[in-house]
mmCIF file of C-alpha atoms in Angstrom:
data_model
loop_
_atom_site.group_PDB
_atom_site.id
_atom_site.type_symbol
_atom_site.label_atom_id
_atom_site.label_comp_id
_atom_site.label_asym_id
_atom_site.label_seq_id
_atom_site.Cartn_x
_atom_site.Cartn_y
_atom_site.Cartn_z
ATOM 1 C CA UNK B 10 -36.820 1.608 -8.393
ATOM 2 C CA UNK B 11 -33.224 2.524 -9.368
ATOM 3 C CA UNK B 12 -32.162 6.345 -10.998
ATOM 4 C CA UNK B 13 -31.901 6.494 -14.471
ATOM 5 C CA UNK B 14 -28.249 6.890 -15.092
ATOM 6 C CA UNK B 15 -26.466 9.228 -16.082
ATOM 7 C CA UNK B 16 -25.346 9.776 -19.047
ATOM 8 C CA UNK B 17 -23.254 13.152 -20.274
ATOM 9 C CA UNK B 18 -20.725 14.631 -18.272
ATOM 10 C CA UNK B 19 -20.750 18.683 -18.011
ATOM 11 C CA UNK B 20 -19.316 20.844 -21.447
ATOM 12 C CA UNK B 21 -15.587 21.113 -21.091
ATOM 13 C CA UNK B 22 -12.815 23.233 -22.926
ATOM 14 C CA UNK B 23 -10.158 20.344 -22.465
ATOM 15 C CA UNK B 24 -10.779 16.205 -21.257
ATOM 16 C CA UNK B 25 -7.645 15.009 -18.833
ATOM 17 C CA UNK B 26 -6.419 11.251 -19.379
ATOM 18 C CA UNK B 27 -7.392 10.070 -15.679
ATOM 19 C CA UNK B 28 -10.123 10.560 -15.727
ATOM 20 C CA UNK B 29 -13.387 9.630 -16.631
ATOM 21 C CA UNK B 30 -17.253 9.281 -16.516
ATOM 22 C CA UNK B 31 -17.994 8.056 -13.225
ATOM 23 C CA UNK B 32 -20.572 4.564 -12.995
ATOM 24 C CA UNK B 33 -23.899 5.671 -11.782
ATOM 25 C CA UNK B 34 -24.155 1.749 -11.190
ATOM 26 C CA UNK B 35 -20.501 2.017 -9.380
ATOM 27 C CA UNK B 36 -22.094 5.485 -7.255
ATOM 28 C CA UNK B 37 -25.311 3.453 -5.920
ATOM 29 C CA UNK B 38 -23.600 -0.193 -5.021
ATOM 30 C CA UNK B 39 -21.685 1.600 -2.734
ATOM 31 C CA UNK B 40 -24.022 4.257 -0.900
ATOM 32 C CA UNK B 41 -26.602 1.944 -0.841
ATOM 33 C CA UNK B 42 -23.811 -0.776 1.028
ATOM 34 C CA UNK B 43 -22.806 2.351 3.143
ATOM 35 C CA UNK B 44 -26.514 3.007 4.124
ATOM 36 C CA UNK B 45 -27.190 -1.250 4.556
ATOM 37 C CA UNK B 46 -24.154 -0.626 7.259
ATOM 38 C CA UNK B 47 -24.377 2.621 8.937
ATOM 39 C CA UNK B 48 -28.130 3.310 8.233
ATOM 40 C CA UNK B 49 -28.480 6.940 10.797
ATOM 41 C CA UNK B 50 -27.658 9.846 7.346
ATOM 42 C CA UNK B 51 -28.791 12.603 8.490
ATOM 43 C CA UNK B 52 -29.421 13.391 4.644
ATOM 44 C CA UNK B 53 -31.663 10.549 4.195
ATOM 45 C CA UNK B 54 -29.987 7.159 1.276
ATOM 46 C CA UNK B 55 -32.946 8.584 -1.241
ATOM 47 C CA UNK B 56 -31.604 12.142 -1.012
ATOM 48 C CA UNK B 57 -28.317 10.964 -1.107
ATOM 49 C CA UNK B 58 -29.120 9.134 -4.332
ATOM 50 C CA UNK B 59 -30.834 11.939 -5.962
ATOM 51 C CA UNK B 60 -27.624 14.511 -5.190
ATOM 52 C CA UNK B 61 -25.194 12.229 -6.891
ATOM 53 C CA UNK B 62 -27.065 12.194 -9.975
ATOM 54 C CA UNK B 63 -27.377 15.499 -9.791
ATOM 55 C CA UNK B 64 -24.230 16.656 -9.635
ATOM 56 C CA UNK B 65 -23.311 13.407 -12.540
ATOM 57 C CA UNK B 66 -25.412 15.320 -15.169
ATOM 58 C CA UNK B 67 -24.648 18.637 -13.753
ATOM 59 C CA UNK B 68 -20.246 18.444 -13.532
ATOM 60 C CA UNK B 69 -19.758 15.437 -14.896
ATOM 61 C CA UNK B 70 -18.556 13.556 -11.057
ATOM 62 C CA UNK B 71 -19.526 14.300 -7.872
ATOM 63 C CA UNK B 72 -17.441 13.942 -4.034
ATOM 64 C CA UNK B 73 -18.431 11.466 -0.884
ATOM 65 C CA UNK B 74 -19.032 12.815 2.109
ATOM 66 C CA UNK B 75 -15.982 12.753 4.993
ATOM 67 C CA UNK B 76 -17.990 9.427 6.265
ATOM 68 C CA UNK B 77 -18.945 8.100 2.340
ATOM 69 C CA UNK B 78 -14.933 8.932 1.953
ATOM 70 C CA UNK B 79 -13.845 6.698 5.631
ATOM 71 C CA UNK B 80 -16.589 4.094 4.954
ATOM 72 C CA UNK B 81 -15.180 3.650 1.175
ATOM 73 C CA UNK B 82 -11.365 3.048 1.768
ATOM 74 C CA UNK B 83 -11.863 0.364 4.749
ATOM 75 C CA UNK B 84 -14.209 -0.991 2.830
ATOM 76 C CA UNK B 85 -11.090 -1.497 0.290
ATOM 77 C CA UNK B 86 -9.044 -3.385 2.916
ATOM 78 C CA UNK B 87 -11.790 -5.245 3.208
ATOM 79 C CA UNK B 88 -12.220 -5.968 -0.086
ATOM 80 C CA UNK B 89 -8.406 -6.224 -0.376
ATOM 81 C CA UNK B 90 -7.621 -10.024 -0.861
ATOM 82 C CA UNK B 91 -4.635 -10.247 -1.402
ATOM 83 C CA UNK B 92 -3.754 -8.870 2.232
ATOM 84 C CA UNK B 93 -4.045 -11.709 5.239
ATOM 85 C CA UNK B 94 -4.521 -8.663 7.617
ATOM 86 C CA UNK B 95 -7.666 -6.930 7.506
ATOM 87 C CA UNK B 96 -9.116 -8.060 10.480
ATOM 88 C CA UNK B 97 -7.917 -4.418 11.330
ATOM 89 C CA UNK B 98 -9.770 -2.931 8.891
ATOM 90 C CA UNK B 99 -11.957 -0.686 11.480
ATOM 91 C CA UNK B 100 -9.297 0.269 13.093
ATOM 92 C CA UNK B 101 -8.501 2.030 9.692
ATOM 93 C CA UNK B 102 -7.501 6.245 9.966
ATOM 94 C CA UNK B 103 -8.396 7.593 6.666
ATOM 95 C CA UNK B 104 -6.375 11.013 6.523
ATOM 96 C CA UNK B 105 -8.772 13.891 4.250
ATOM 97 C CA UNK B 106 -6.639 15.406 2.356
ATOM 98 C CA UNK B 107 -8.353 16.686 -1.193
ATOM 99 C CA UNK B 108 -8.305 19.427 -0.505
ATOM 100 C CA UNK B 109 -4.095 20.100 -0.898
ATOM 101 C CA UNK B 110 -2.711 21.299 -4.388
ATOM 102 C CA UNK B 111 0.184 21.736 -4.392
ATOM 103 C CA UNK B 112 3.201 20.029 -4.863
ATOM 104 C CA UNK B 113 5.007 21.492 -0.996
ATOM 105 C CA UNK B 114 1.599 20.979 1.220
ATOM 106 C CA UNK B 115 1.368 17.005 -1.005
ATOM 107 C CA UNK B 116 4.941 17.273 1.081
ATOM 108 C CA UNK B 117 3.788 17.591 4.493
ATOM 109 C CA UNK B 118 0.654 15.747 4.558
ATOM 110 C CA UNK B 119 2.580 12.567 3.097
ATOM 111 C CA UNK B 120 5.099 13.660 6.248
ATOM 112 C CA UNK B 121 2.458 14.099 8.332
ATOM 113 C CA UNK B 122 1.146 10.449 7.553
ATOM 114 C CA UNK B 123 4.891 9.249 8.096
ATOM 115 C CA UNK B 124 4.791 11.008 11.464
ATOM 116 C CA UNK B 125 1.025 9.351 12.463
ATOM 117 C CA UNK B 126 1.836 5.580 10.655
ATOM 118 C CA UNK B 127 4.691 5.268 12.829
ATOM 119 C CA UNK B 128 3.305 6.145 16.322
ATOM 120 C CA UNK B 129 6.571 5.435 18.371
ATOM 121 C CA UNK B 130 6.634 2.456 16.470
ATOM 122 C CA UNK B 131 3.253 1.940 18.089
ATOM 123 C CA UNK B 132 3.049 1.319 14.309
ATOM 124 C CA UNK B 133 -1.113 1.817 13.240
ATOM 125 C CA UNK B 134 -2.727 1.730 10.632
ATOM 126 C CA UNK B 135 -3.378 4.885 7.928
ATOM 127 C CA UNK B 136 -4.468 6.030 4.506
ATOM 128 C CA UNK B 137 -4.301 9.486 3.274
ATOM 129 C CA UNK B 138 -6.770 10.548 0.235
ATOM 130 C CA UNK B 139 -5.838 13.772 -1.988
ATOM 131 C CA UNK B 140 -8.162 15.024 -4.699
ATOM 132 C CA UNK B 141 -9.455 12.972 -7.762
ATOM 133 C CA UNK B 142 -9.766 13.827 -10.732
ATOM 134 C CA UNK B 143 -12.031 15.743 -12.529
ATOM 135 C CA UNK B 144 -12.778 16.720 -16.479
ATOM 136 C CA UNK B 145 -10.898 19.302 -15.707
ATOM 137 C CA UNK B 146 -7.244 18.443 -13.637
ATOM 138 C CA UNK B 147 -5.761 16.207 -14.007
ATOM 139 C CA UNK B 148 -4.811 13.861 -9.409
ATOM 140 C CA UNK B 149 -2.167 14.280 -8.123
ATOM 141 C CA UNK B 150 0.351 11.404 -7.812
ATOM 142 C CA UNK B 151 3.229 9.965 -6.424
ATOM 143 C CA UNK B 152 6.156 8.284 -8.580
ATOM 144 C CA UNK B 153 6.581 6.315 -5.620
ATOM 145 C CA UNK B 154 6.133 3.115 -4.789
ATOM 146 C CA UNK B 155 5.782 3.302 -1.295
ATOM 147 C CA UNK B 156 6.521 6.580 0.503
ATOM 148 C CA UNK B 157 10.161 4.691 2.569
ATOM 149 C CA UNK B 158 12.248 2.940 0.176
ATOM 150 C CA UNK B 159 15.642 1.572 -0.133
ATOM 151 C CA UNK B 160 17.501 2.971 -3.282
ATOM 152 C CA UNK B 161 19.259 0.548 -5.737
ATOM 153 C CA UNK B 162 22.450 0.632 -7.875
ATOM 154 C CA UNK B 163 24.901 -0.811 -10.043
ATOM 155 C CA UNK B 164 28.370 -1.929 -8.769
ATOM 156 C CA UNK B 165 31.251 -0.951 -11.332
ATOM 157 C CA UNK B 166 32.167 -4.937 -11.220
ATOM 158 C CA UNK B 167 28.429 -6.411 -12.649
ATOM 159 C CA UNK B 168 27.115 -6.981 -8.804
ATOM 160 C CA UNK B 169 24.847 -4.451 -7.484
ATOM 161 C CA UNK B 170 23.762 -2.172 -4.502
ATOM 162 C CA UNK B 171 20.970 -1.769 -2.505
ATOM 163 C CA UNK B 172 18.386 -3.447 -4.149
ATOM 164 C CA UNK B 173 17.705 -4.224 -7.033
ATOM 165 C CA UNK B 174 14.443 -3.861 -7.335
ATOM 166 C CA UNK B 175 14.842 0.126 -7.346
ATOM 167 C CA UNK B 176 17.828 -0.013 -10.019
ATOM 168 C CA UNK B 177 14.790 1.668 -12.727
ATOM 169 C CA UNK B 178 13.594 4.096 -10.461
ATOM 170 C CA UNK B 179 17.091 5.281 -8.962
ATOM 171 C CA UNK B 180 18.213 5.665 -12.436
ATOM 172 C CA UNK B 181 14.797 8.177 -13.010
ATOM 173 C CA UNK B 182 15.404 10.154 -9.284
ATOM 174 C CA UNK B 183 19.295 10.315 -9.937
ATOM 175 C CA UNK B 184 18.448 11.968 -14.185
ATOM 176 C CA UNK B 185 15.128 14.157 -12.241
ATOM 177 C CA UNK B 186 18.847 15.630 -9.998
ATOM 178 C CA UNK B 187 19.273 13.325 -7.057
ATOM 179 C CA UNK B 188 22.316 12.736 -5.886
ATOM 180 C CA UNK B 189 22.023 9.342 -4.822
ATOM 181 C CA UNK B 190 24.341 8.529 -1.847
ATOM 182 C CA UNK B 191 25.390 5.185 -3.680
ATOM 183 C CA UNK B 192 24.844 3.128 0.308
ATOM 184 C CA UNK B 193 23.483 0.057 0.582
ATOM 185 C CA UNK B 194 20.647 1.245 2.476
ATOM 186 C CA UNK B 195 19.917 5.335 0.921
ATOM 187 C CA UNK B 196 15.778 6.856 1.304
ATOM 188 C CA UNK B 197 14.321 6.914 -1.332
ATOM 189 C CA UNK B 198 13.783 10.963 -2.403
ATOM 190 C CA UNK B 199 9.484 11.123 -2.841
ATOM 191 C CA UNK B 200 8.545 12.832 -6.016
ATOM 192 C CA UNK B 201 5.232 14.253 -6.275
ATOM 193 C CA UNK B 202 3.775 15.400 -9.868
ATOM 194 C CA UNK B 203 0.072 17.744 -9.753
ATOM 195 C CA UNK B 204 -1.183 18.425 -12.740
ATOM 196 C CA UNK B 205 0.163 21.090 -14.682
ATOM 197 C CA UNK B 206 3.730 20.830 -13.894
ATOM 198 C CA UNK B 207 6.633 18.957 -13.779
ATOM 199 C CA UNK B 208 7.811 16.546 -11.103
ATOM 200 C CA UNK B 209 9.306 17.881 -8.426
ATOM 201 C CA UNK B 210 11.775 15.780 -5.942
ATOM 202 C CA UNK B 211 11.637 15.949 -1.775
ATOM 203 C CA UNK B 212 13.013 14.491 0.953
ATOM 204 C CA UNK B 213 12.122 12.044 3.464
ATOM 205 C CA UNK B 214 13.723 14.035 6.817
ATOM 206 C CA UNK B 215 15.618 11.066 8.209
ATOM 207 C CA UNK B 216 13.993 11.991 11.720
ATOM 208 C CA UNK B 217 11.233 10.636 9.884
ATOM 209 C CA UNK B 218 12.358 7.409 8.949
ATOM 210 C CA UNK B 219 12.002 5.299 11.887
ATOM 211 C CA UNK B 220 14.435 2.372 10.928
ATOM 212 C CA UNK B 221 15.460 -1.019 13.037
ATOM 213 C CA UNK B 222 19.141 -2.422 13.063
ATOM 214 C CA UNK B 223 18.625 -6.049 12.293
ATOM 215 C CA UNK B 224 20.805 -8.195 15.317
ATOM 216 C CA UNK B 225 19.769 -12.605 15.903
ATOM 217 C CA UNK B 226 19.372 -12.859 19.439
ATOM 218 C CA UNK B 227 21.903 -16.218 18.797
ATOM 219 C CA UNK B 228 24.576 -15.708 16.412
ATOM 220 C CA UNK B 229 26.327 -12.444 17.063
ATOM 221 C CA UNK B 230 28.638 -11.640 13.593
ATOM 222 C CA UNK B 231 24.853 -11.918 12.245
ATOM 223 C CA UNK B 232 24.346 -7.821 13.539
ATOM 224 C CA UNK B 233 28.229 -7.194 11.621
ATOM 225 C CA UNK B 234 26.311 -7.261 8.109
ATOM 226 C CA UNK B 235 24.973 -4.631 9.213
ATOM 227 C CA UNK B 236 21.098 -4.644 7.601
ATOM 228 C CA UNK B 237 18.225 -3.132 8.745
ATOM 229 C CA UNK B 238 15.184 -2.357 7.792
ATOM 230 C CA UNK B 239 12.276 0.971 7.986
ATOM 231 C CA UNK B 240 9.438 0.355 10.459
ATOM 232 C CA UNK B 241 6.287 1.591 8.085
ATOM 233 C CA UNK B 242 5.298 -0.330 4.314
ATOM 234 C CA UNK B 243 3.570 2.917 3.085
ATOM 235 C CA UNK B 244 1.713 2.149 -0.175
ATOM 236 C CA UNK B 245 1.898 4.855 -2.284
ATOM 237 C CA UNK B 246 1.189 3.449 -5.866
ATOM 238 C CA UNK B 247 -2.146 1.945 -5.693
ATOM 239 C CA UNK B 248 -5.465 3.715 -7.083
ATOM 240 C CA UNK B 249 -8.468 3.655 -4.459
ATOM 241 C CA UNK B 250 -11.969 2.939 -6.489
ATOM 242 C CA UNK B 251 -14.942 4.159 -4.672
ATOM 243 C CA UNK B 252 -17.912 3.843 -6.270
ATOM 244 C CA UNK B 253 -16.957 5.093 -9.456
ATOM 245 C CA UNK B 254 -14.308 7.735 -7.577
ATOM 246 C CA UNK B 255 -11.330 6.969 -8.354
ATOM 247 C CA UNK B 256 -7.860 8.137 -6.054
ATOM 248 C CA UNK B 257 -4.883 6.956 -7.923
ATOM 249 C CA UNK B 258 -2.945 9.410 -4.912
ATOM 250 C CA UNK B 259 -4.149 7.276 -1.351
ATOM 251 C CA UNK B 260 -0.848 5.614 -0.042
ATOM 252 C CA UNK B 261 -2.119 3.296 3.101
ATOM 253 C CA UNK B 262 -0.493 1.272 5.080
ATOM 254 C CA UNK B 263 -0.784 -1.588 8.747
ATOM 255 C CA UNK B 264 2.404 -3.050 10.070
ATOM 256 C CA UNK B 265 5.419 -5.156 9.027
ATOM 257 C CA UNK B 266 4.099 -9.425 9.011
ATOM 258 C CA UNK B 267 7.790 -10.478 9.246
ATOM 259 C CA UNK B 268 8.800 -12.901 6.535
ATOM 260 C CA UNK B 269 7.633 -9.046 4.158
ATOM 261 C CA UNK B 270 11.130 -8.723 5.080
ATOM 262 C CA UNK B 271 13.159 -11.525 5.999
ATOM 263 C CA UNK B 272 10.831 -13.466 3.629
ATOM 264 C CA UNK B 273 11.239 -11.354 0.489
ATOM 265 C CA UNK B 274 12.803 -7.821 0.567
ATOM 266 C CA UNK B 275 15.809 -9.426 1.281
ATOM 267 C CA UNK B 276 15.601 -12.258 0.093
ATOM 268 C CA UNK B 277 14.115 -12.199 -4.113
ATOM 269 C CA UNK B 278 16.640 -12.592 -6.079
ATOM 270 C CA UNK B 279 16.088 -9.544 -7.602
ATOM 271 C CA UNK B 280 15.802 -8.038 -3.956
ATOM 272 C CA UNK B 281 18.825 -7.674 -1.572
ATOM 273 C CA UNK B 282 19.446 -11.414 -2.935
ATOM 274 C CA UNK B 283 21.181 -11.919 0.955
ATOM 275 C CA UNK B 284 20.598 -15.629 1.902
ATOM 276 C CA UNK B 285 23.977 -16.813 0.968
ATOM 277 C CA UNK B 286 25.605 -13.894 2.986
ATOM 278 C CA UNK B 287 22.989 -14.951 6.091
ATOM 279 C CA UNK B 288 24.178 -18.727 4.449
ATOM 280 C CA UNK B 289 28.671 -17.416 5.528
ATOM 281 C CA UNK B 290 27.876 -15.854 8.866
ATOM 282 C CA UNK B 291 25.547 -18.084 9.492
ATOM 283 C CA UNK B 292 28.687 -21.476 9.052
ATOM 284 C CA UNK B 293 25.962 -23.225 7.460
ATOM 285 C CA UNK B 294 27.884 -25.416 3.869
ATOM 286 C CA UNK B 295 26.197 -24.423 1.114
ATOM 287 C CA UNK B 296 27.748 -26.537 -1.613
ATOM 288 C CA UNK B 297 24.787 -29.749 -1.192
ATOM 289 C CA UNK B 298 21.398 -28.129 -1.593
ATOM 290 C CA UNK B 299 20.637 -31.385 0.226
ATOM 291 C CA UNK B 300 21.545 -29.646 3.671
ATOM 292 C CA UNK B 301 18.322 -27.192 3.209
ATOM 293 C CA UNK B 302 20.862 -24.423 3.855
ATOM 294 C CA UNK B 303 19.225 -22.008 1.911
ATOM 295 C CA UNK B 304 15.494 -23.133 4.577
ATOM 296 C CA UNK B 305 17.643 -22.788 7.738
ATOM 297 C CA UNK B 306 19.863 -19.320 6.031
ATOM 298 C CA UNK B 307 15.676 -18.625 5.535
ATOM 299 C CA UNK B 308 14.499 -19.738 9.260
ATOM 300 C CA UNK B 309 17.489 -17.345 11.283
ATOM 301 C CA UNK B 310 16.956 -14.495 9.037
ATOM 302 C CA UNK B 311 13.539 -14.306 10.288
ATOM 303 C CA UNK B 312 13.754 -14.824 13.419
ATOM 304 C CA UNK B 313 16.553 -11.471 13.539
ATOM 305 C CA UNK B 314 14.072 -9.582 12.386
ATOM 306 C CA UNK B 315 11.104 -10.462 14.366
ATOM 307 C CA UNK B 316 13.857 -9.953 17.650
ATOM 308 C CA UNK B 317 14.947 -6.910 16.080
ATOM 309 C CA UNK B 318 11.781 -5.394 15.608
ATOM 310 C CA UNK B 319 10.756 -6.392 19.340
ATOM 311 C CA UNK B 320 13.842 -5.619 21.136
ATOM 312 C CA UNK B 321 13.760 -1.350 19.271
ATOM 313 C CA UNK B 322 10.315 -1.531 20.171
ATOM 314 C CA UNK B 323 8.839 -1.529 16.503
ATOM 315 C CA UNK B 324 5.663 -3.366 16.069
ATOM 316 C CA UNK B 325 5.821 -5.986 13.777
ATOM 317 C CA UNK B 326 4.090 -9.709 14.083
ATOM 318 C CA UNK B 327 5.078 -12.736 12.918
ATOM 319 C CA UNK B 328 2.964 -15.471 9.996
ATOM 320 C CA UNK B 329 1.547 -17.954 12.573
ATOM 321 C CA UNK B 330 -0.231 -15.485 14.204
ATOM 322 C CA UNK B 331 -0.829 -13.414 11.197
ATOM 323 C CA UNK B 332 -2.833 -16.470 10.184
ATOM 324 C CA UNK B 333 -4.713 -17.724 13.110
ATOM 325 C CA UNK B 334 -6.597 -13.325 12.515
ATOM 326 C CA UNK B 335 -6.761 -14.169 9.699
ATOM 327 C CA UNK B 336 -8.855 -17.110 10.387
ATOM 328 C CA UNK B 337 -10.814 -15.447 12.924
ATOM 329 C CA UNK B 338 -11.762 -12.281 10.665
ATOM 330 C CA UNK B 339 -12.457 -14.480 8.693
ATOM 331 C CA UNK B 340 -15.406 -15.938 10.763
ATOM 332 C CA UNK B 341 -16.320 -12.640 11.694
ATOM 333 C CA UNK B 342 -17.527 -11.152 7.719
ATOM 334 C CA UNK B 343 -18.501 -14.680 7.009
ATOM 335 C CA UNK B 344 -20.816 -14.449 10.496
ATOM 336 C CA UNK B 345 -22.307 -11.024 9.151
ATOM 337 C CA UNK B 346 -22.426 -12.597 5.685
ATOM 338 C CA UNK B 347 -20.411 -10.120 4.332
ATOM 339 C CA UNK B 348 -17.747 -13.333 1.272
ATOM 340 C CA UNK B 349 -14.737 -12.044 2.320
ATOM 341 C CA UNK B 350 -12.493 -12.453 -1.221
ATOM 342 C CA UNK B 351 -9.039 -14.040 -1.105
ATOM 343 C CA UNK B 352 -6.365 -14.551 -2.785
ATOM 344 C CA UNK B 353 -5.006 -18.082 -1.491
ATOM 345 C CA UNK B 354 -1.117 -17.842 -3.085
ATOM 346 C CA UNK B 355 -0.474 -14.586 -1.629
ATOM 347 C CA UNK B 356 -2.199 -15.016 2.393
ATOM 348 C CA UNK B 357 -0.174 -18.310 3.032
ATOM 349 C CA UNK B 358 3.176 -16.842 4.568
ATOM 350 C CA UNK B 359 6.267 -17.630 2.131
ATOM 351 C CA UNK B 360 7.777 -19.288 5.088
ATOM 352 C CA UNK B 361 6.789 -23.299 6.634
ATOM 353 C CA UNK B 362 3.596 -22.270 4.695
ATOM 354 C CA UNK B 363 1.942 -25.968 5.916
ATOM 355 C CA UNK B 364 2.552 -25.242 9.229
ATOM 356 C CA UNK B 365 -0.001 -22.052 8.844
ATOM 357 C CA UNK B 366 -3.732 -22.725 9.198
ATOM 358 C CA UNK B 367 -4.842 -20.875 6.130
ATOM 359 C CA UNK B 368 -2.945 -23.631 3.720
ATOM 360 C CA UNK B 369 -5.435 -25.855 4.195
ATOM 361 C CA UNK B 370 -8.473 -25.198 2.632
ATOM 362 C CA UNK B 371 -9.634 -22.931 0.012
ATOM 363 C CA UNK B 372 -10.994 -19.085 -0.786
ATOM 364 C CA UNK B 373 -13.417 -17.773 -2.444
ATOM 365 C CA UNK B 374 -12.273 -14.928 -5.094
ATOM 366 C CA UNK B 375 -13.959 -11.313 -6.867
ATOM 367 C CA UNK B 376 -13.515 -7.895 -7.451
ATOM 368 C CA UNK B 377 -16.078 -6.177 -4.297
ATOM 369 C CA UNK B 378 -15.518 -2.605 -4.472
ATOM 370 C CA UNK B 379 -14.616 -0.354 -3.011
ATOM 371 C CA UNK B 380 -10.697 -2.344 -3.181
ATOM 372 C CA UNK B 381 -7.518 -0.699 -4.847
ATOM 373 C CA UNK B 382 -6.093 -1.707 -7.984
ATOM 374 C CA UNK B 383 -2.556 -1.230 -9.045
ATOM 375 C CA UNK B 384 -3.167 0.690 -12.660
ATOM 376 C CA UNK B 385 -0.607 0.419 -16.033
ATOM 377 C CA UNK B 386 0.722 4.186 -15.219
ATOM 378 C CA UNK B 387 1.369 3.657 -11.476
ATOM 379 C CA UNK B 388 3.638 0.762 -12.403
ATOM 380 C CA UNK B 389 5.153 2.329 -15.080
ATOM 381 C CA UNK B 390 6.191 5.719 -12.804
ATOM 382 C CA UNK B 391 6.845 3.537 -9.859
ATOM 383 C CA UNK B 392 9.635 1.161 -11.814
ATOM 384 C CA UNK B 393 11.783 4.404 -13.526
ATOM 385 C CA UNK B 394 9.631 3.930 -16.505
ATOM 386 C CA UNK B 395 7.998 6.715 -18.955
ATOM 387 C CA UNK B 396 3.761 6.531 -17.772
ATOM 388 C CA UNK B 397 3.697 9.766 -20.678
ATOM 389 C CA UNK B 398 2.339 7.980 -24.211
ATOM 390 C CA UNK B 399 5.162 8.413 -26.960
#
């Protein structure tokens, strides 16, 4: 029999904008899931549920134990329908940063996240979980969509320099006081905001950003393009939801699959849009689409990405290997009696999709929690828009 839900928060002089009363059903479902998969807990399930109900009634919220937080973060990765790399969900390193309150403390922890995740090129999955909102205090935020991201600029001739997808955000941080170098691969500063304070800019030290110069094993001219990419894709604007508690600042990372760089970041027309330039360096005829010059340039660019990361000793995976590993994950989870929510359009890689085993089957999709979510507020911050209502 389920305990009655908590219906009232503790009295407060002001309810902050990003706080909501945690849903009792979500809290109970999560605790039952946690105890079913980790039954050897010091506090029995019935007692823990009673504690949570009392905390909800008295304070309007509750606090996860460290073990609950670690389990919830890992299961959020397990439930992420758009991620092909979930075979490794149990290996996620969870850093509990809930005590950090000042921008300086948060900045130091974010840099430590990059340090631990980079691991001298042996990239490992890491998540840093900062404090959730309470009835009295907004949660800290990082405006950036990733802890490392390259700037983008509008050029005088109407073109672009750098990452077109970051032009609006680059403009926003310049208005906040950043002195932009104006290059093709300028690492953006972090924008950190805490309760009751204005957003503050913090640099990401260059020695913490491991970058890989891109070379092609068979085309020496390719190196003359001066391309490079960073080693750790640390997503920083998605909300982690565990048992009705939201953690708006919970940056997390795995390691790159080559196509993320070589078929999207460097190729998409609204990003670096480099396929015509790569084709020119490779000596391809770009006047006739039936010659499939885009396809040929795309494959060679992905060859260069994989070759360069491996030559630099930086962990990366290819789409064929990772597709096979995803089906291994699928089989394991189904063997445990668990559903694997999967968004086909995200799991099938953007290069040679039909040649990978994930292409040729159907999947179930569902919103299972714990999970990660991208909200309008976070999206607005990360795209240079104003996150505040007018």
